[in-house]
CSV table of C-alpha atoms in Angstrom, one decimal:
chain,number,residue,atom,x,y,z
F,804,MET,CA,25.8,12.2,6.7
F,805,LYS,CA,22.3,13.1,7.8
F,806,LYS,CA,20.3,10.0,8.9
F,807,PRO,CA,16.6,9.6,7.9
F,808,VAL,CA,14.1,10.2,10.8
F,809,ALA,CA,12.2,7.1,11.8
F,810,TYR,CA,9.1,7.3,13.9
F,811,ILE,CA,8.8,4.3,16.2
F,812,THR,CA,5.4,2.9,17.0
F,813,ALA,CA,4.3,-0.3,18.9
F,814,ALA,CA,1.4,-1.7,20.9
F,815,TRP,CA,2.6,-0.5,24.2
F,816,PRO,CA,1.1,-2.6,27.1
F,817,GLY,CA,0.6,0.5,29.3
F,818,GLN,CA,3.2,-0.3,32.0
F,819,GLU,CA,5.4,2.8,32.3
F,820,PHE,CA,8.8,1.1,33.0
F,821,THR,CA,8.2,-1.9,30.6
F,822,ASP,CA,7.1,0.5,27.9
F,823,THR,CA,10.1,2.8,28.4
F,824,ASP,CA,12.6,-0.1,28.5
F,825,GLN,CA,11.2,-1.7,25.4
F,826,ALA,CA,11.1,1.7,23.5
F,827,VAL,CA,14.8,2.2,24.4
F,828,VAL,CA,15.6,-1.3,22.9
F,829,TYR,CA,13.6,-0.5,19.7
F,830,CYS,CA,15.3,2.9,19.3
F,831,ARG,CA,18.7,1.5,19.8
F,832,LYS,CA,18.1,-1.1,17.0
F,833,VAL,CA,16.7,1.5,14.7
F,834,TYR,CA,19.7,3.8,15.4
F,835,GLN,CA,22.1,1.0,14.7
F,836,ALA,CA,20.2,0.4,11.4
F,837,GLY,CA,21.2,3.9,10.3
F,838,PHE,CA,18.2,6.0,11.4
F,839,THR,CA,17.4,8.8,13.8
F,840,PRO,CA,14.7,7.3,16.0
F,841,ILE,CA,11.8,9.4,17.2
F,842,CYS,CA,9.6,7.7,19.9
F,843,PRO,CA,7.1,9.9,21.7
F,844,ILE,CA,6.5,7.4,24.5
F,845,LEU,CA,10.0,8.1,25.7
F,846,TYR,CA,9.3,11.7,26.5
F,847,LEU,CA,5.6,12.7,26.3
F,848,PRO,CA,4.6,10.9,29.6
F,849,HIS,CA,7.3,13.0,31.4
F,850,PHE,CA,5.3,16.2,31.1
F,851,LEU,CA,1.8,15.2,29.9
F,852,ASN,CA,-0.9,13.7,32.2
F,853,ASP,CA,-2.7,11.2,30.0
F,854,THR,CA,-5.7,11.1,32.4
F,855,ILE,CA,-6.5,14.8,31.6
F,856,PRO,CA,-8.5,14.8,28.3
F,857,ALA,CA,-6.9,18.0,27.0
F,858,GLU,CA,-3.4,16.7,27.7
F,859,HIS,CA,-4.2,13.3,26.2
F,860,LYS,CA,-5.4,15.1,23.0
F,861,ASP,CA,-2.3,17.3,23.0
F,862,GLY,CA,-0.1,14.1,23.2
F,863,ILE,CA,-1.8,12.6,20.2
F,864,ASP,CA,-1.4,15.9,18.3
F,865,MET,CA,2.3,16.1,19.2
F,866,ALA,CA,2.9,12.5,18.2
F,867,ARG,CA,1.1,13.0,14.9
F,868,ASP,CA,3.2,16.1,14.2
F,869,LEU,CA,6.4,14.1,14.8
F,870,LEU,CA,5.1,11.4,12.5
F,871,ARG,CA,4.5,14.0,9.7
F,872,ARG,CA,8.1,15.1,10.0
F,873,SER,CA,9.5,11.6,9.7
F,874,HIS,CA,10.8,9.8,6.7
F,875,VAL,CA,9.7,6.3,7.7
F,876,LEU,CA,7.3,4.7,10.2
F,877,ILE,CA,8.7,1.6,11.9
F,878,VAL,CA,6.3,-0.7,13.5
F,879,CYS,CA,7.9,-2.7,16.3
F,880,GLY,CA,6.8,-5.7,18.2
F,881,ASP,CA,4.4,-8.6,17.4
F,882,GLU,CA,1.1,-6.9,18.2
F,883,VAL,CA,-0.9,-4.3,16.4
F,884,ASP,CA,-3.4,-2.2,18.4
F,885,GLU,CA,-5.6,0.8,17.4
F,886,THR,CA,-2.7,3.3,18.0
F,887,VAL,CA,-0.5,1.4,15.6
F,888,LYS,CA,-3.3,1.1,13.0
F,889,ASN,CA,-3.8,4.8,13.3
F,890,ASP,CA,-0.1,5.5,12.8
F,891,ILE,CA,0.0,3.3,9.8
F,892,ALA,CA,-3.1,5.0,8.3
F,893,VAL,CA,-1.6,8.5,8.9
F,894,ALA,CA,1.7,7.5,7.3
F,895,GLN,CA,-0.1,6.0,4.3
F,896,ARG,CA,-2.2,9.1,3.9
F,897,LEU,CA,0.9,11.3,4.0
F,898,GLY,CA,2.9,9.0,1.7
F,899,ILE,CA,5.4,8.0,4.4
F,900,THR,CA,6.9,4.5,4.0
F,901,ALA,CA,5.8,2.1,6.8
F,902,THR,CA,7.7,-1.0,7.6
F,903,THR,CA,8.6,-3.3,10.5
F,904,LEU,CA,11.6,-3.4,12.7
F,905,ASP,CA,12.3,-6.9,11.5
F,906,GLY,CA,12.1,-5.7,7.9
F,907,ILE,CA,14.7,-3.0,8.5
F,908,LEU,CA,17.0,-5.3,10.4
F,909,LYS,CA,16.7,-8.0,7.6
F,910,ILE,CA,17.6,-5.4,4.9
F,911,ARG,CA,20.5,-4.1,7.0
F,912,SER,CA,21.9,-7.6,7.6
F,913,GLN,CA,21.6,-8.4,3.9
F,914,GLY,CA,23.5,-5.3,3.0
F,915,HIS,CA,26.4,-6.3,5.3
F,916,GLU,CA,26.5,-9.8,3.8
F,917,GLU,CA,26.8,-8.3,0.3
F,918,ALA,CA,29.4,-5.8,1.3
F,919,CYS,CA,31.7,-8.5,2.7
């Protein structure tokens, strides 16, 4: 069965290893909830230099393209920054459902309780 693609967004603190570790945790939870997670922060920094304006813009464009191809936007973490707000606005404009990781996990756990 094909899993719906879920774009992962969060207010990343800007610390490379902390961001990556947290993104992996989020992606694992989303995967376990039945989605195919897409999280640009896990791969774009490996080949784009964010301090170069053209590459920074290309990263934003690539991330937006991935969001457009997704079925759902999942907001992770407790904070909302400008990037997260922009992701939510783009999803809303495109008619893509936006929810939180907590919401997805709650629905998933309720489904397991009812199935038992």
